[in-house]
Amino acid sequence: MGRRSSGRPTINDVARLAGVSPITVSRALRDPSLVSVELRRLVDGAVAELHYQPNVNARALASSRADVIAVLVPSLTNIVFADFIRGIYDALDDGTLQVQIGNTHYSPQEEERLVRMFLGQRPSGLILAGIDQSSATVKLLKAAGCPVVQVMEYHEEPIDMLVGFSHFEAGKAATEHLVHAGYRRIGFIGARMDPRSQRRMAGYQRALEEAGMFDPTLITTTPTPSSVPLGGELLAEALARNHDLDAVFCNNDDLALGVLFECQRRAISVPHRIGICGFNDLDLMRAAHPSVTSVTTPRYETGRHAVQMVRRRLSGETEEVRYLDLGFRLQARESSARAFAPRWKPA
Amino acid sequence: MGRRSSGRPTINDVARLAGVSPITVSRALRDPSLVSVELRRLVDGAVAELHYQPNVNARALASSRADVIAVLVPSLTNIVFADFIRGIYDALDDGTLQVQIGNTHYSPQEEERLVRMFLGQRPSGLILAGIDQSSATVKLLKAAGCPVVQVMEYHEEPIDMLVGFSHFEAGKAATEHLVHAGYRRIGFIGARMDPRSQRRMAGYQRALEEAGMFDPTLITTTPTPSSVPLGGELLAEALARNHDLDAVFCNNDDLALGVLFECQRRAISVPHRIGICGFNDLDLMRAAHPSVTSVTTPRYETGRHAVQMVRRRLSGETEEVRYLDLGFRLQARESSARAFAPRWKPA
DNA sequence: TTGTAAGCGTTATCAC
DNA sequence: GTGATAACGCTTACAA
């Protein structure tokens, strides 16, 4: 044992105990089918006896490939990304791959910096939120040399692969639901206004234009990060501008909840005087009183699928899914059920 | 350039361009004070010109030390841990250290497996939630050879270092607040009942015992994971058992919100007929109608402090904080303000 | 199917 | 303060 040794058993120790060469141990561990049953048994025995654990750094150095999936999200606390990350972890539970998370704080510059940094580690895969990367980032990703999955949006020309849904269509569907429910002066309330929020708002606008009801003064947004209290504040603003506002499509459930509380505070009847539709369908929306209409989105599933796409690519499967639309579902509840309105029917 | 080369510039390329030896480059990058100003400038120039980025795997292999902080949490979506993790990331924003997160799913066995796995990577530090590790895990951690920080609890004999607050005291303070507010039949509503929940419940029990009001039938718990809808269900259970229940201390804000909605649904007046106190003080508690009393907890700060403790240890500072109580704060609001009750005053 | 030799890019060690 | 040398533990390339 050299002076610099870490003291832990190495592949050489295993090889010696098993009476084989180190490379045979290496093969037996990475792909047992490369080694005869006999030797495989010997190796497994020695590994167990020594409690051998491969050194991931040595492995990565020798193979120029880290057993790591890099994940870039704009926020760590937004439940949307928390659920997504949980999906990733659950899909990776066999422990063969590690996760590295980067927080871009909704900044394309920060995203570019992180992509550069992560790519420097030669990850086995890179998963990142959205389709609005800077052109420099796109260039880096196209030359990444590992599977790249964009998530949480839908687009038919991904950099490499993509899984998500169309925020435009989701925003449009939510707004159409309010139209069908009988509301006529439907507002939009949004915070942060990142690219996905923008696309949901574009869907809202399209739906109202098609219904002949669009009015830009019905839109109330702020670059401030979203929160429940902010929902109430934005509703107050919207009502001050349009006294006849009779429904709001909220950019997310936090804002919708804030709107509901503000209505309660002002004794505004929901859904009769004002209808509410949220976005994401957190479990509290069904528990609220009245229960709140929302759009169910596939956050957890997106994480799982993204990992599966990376895995499939790594295992060299031929028939490959390049983009996957997981869709969304409108969940109609009490908050948008005007007594006299016809029941909304999915298309 | 050998056949196996990754193609990226190495420390040798930098050395050659700067006209110095590789080890000088290494030193200039890790600790500029080890190298003369002259050479340092040459090295910096070469690094910039080649866009050199050190290979973290080679570095980790040669030094037996990865620039990684391992973090173990029981859940990725619980906002408590999401805020904590955000604190960790923000404290690490200079990019010298990477984060590896492990999800223990509230299982000590899984925690042990992850500790074993992470320690195998020789991290620069290990941060983990709670003080209820298995004895095997404790043994591993004591021999970890890196700073270990337990978080989210308070205890004066940490394995190594600790930062958090006392859940027992917090539960006790919340309950005492309800007592002082004039409530007499104060229930406890809890889900999951992990060790921290247990300690908050123990604090609840102590407070009621001291007030001569304890009654075990006032406790309603379930091992089911917490959620807003569950809060409503547990309130229904509690009311079925004790019609005279006049307040509830909820194990967390999700449950408290569920309780509030259920009260609204049943037209039970809050705070007059029933008082509510939550735990964690999410921003929605102040937005709710009525606003909900809760206990503010230092989640984000805990993450920041944990990283600072690791850093301080790594930089070999002498005067060392081994444990740090960040405390909590009772945030009294409308949901626990009985009209006739004396105003609660902090001790 | 198994083994040999060489190298992955960096840092520890020791000499100057 | 700077450099030569030899690891660190594993895998690729090639040979048998």
CSV table of C-alpha atoms (C1' of nucleotides) in Angstrom, one decimal, chain A residues 4 6 11 23 26 30 52 59 62, chain D residues 6-14:
chain,number,residue,atom,x,y,z
A,4,ARG,CA,-0.9,8.0,-1.1
A,6,SER,CA,-6.8,6.0,0.3
A,11,ILE,CA,-9.8,-3.2,-8.1
A,23,ILE,CA,-9.4,-5.8,-16.1
A,26,SER,CA,-13.6,-4.2,-14.3
A,30,ARG,CA,-19.5,-3.1,-15.8
A,52,TYR,CA,-15.3,-3.2,-2.6
A,59,ARG,CA,-13.6,5.5,-13.4
A,62,ALA,CA,-10.2,6.7,-17.3
D,6,DA,C1',5.7,8.9,-9.1
D,7,DA,C1',1.5,7.8,-7.8
D,8,DC,C1',-4.2,8.1,-7.6
D,9,DG,C1',-7.6,3.6,-9.4
D,10,DC,C1',-9.5,2.7,-13.3
D,11,DT,C1',-10.3,1.7,-18.4
D,12,DT,C1',-9.0,1.7,-23.5
D,13,DA,C1',-6.5,-0.5,-27.1
D,14,DC,C1',-4.6,-4.3,-28.5
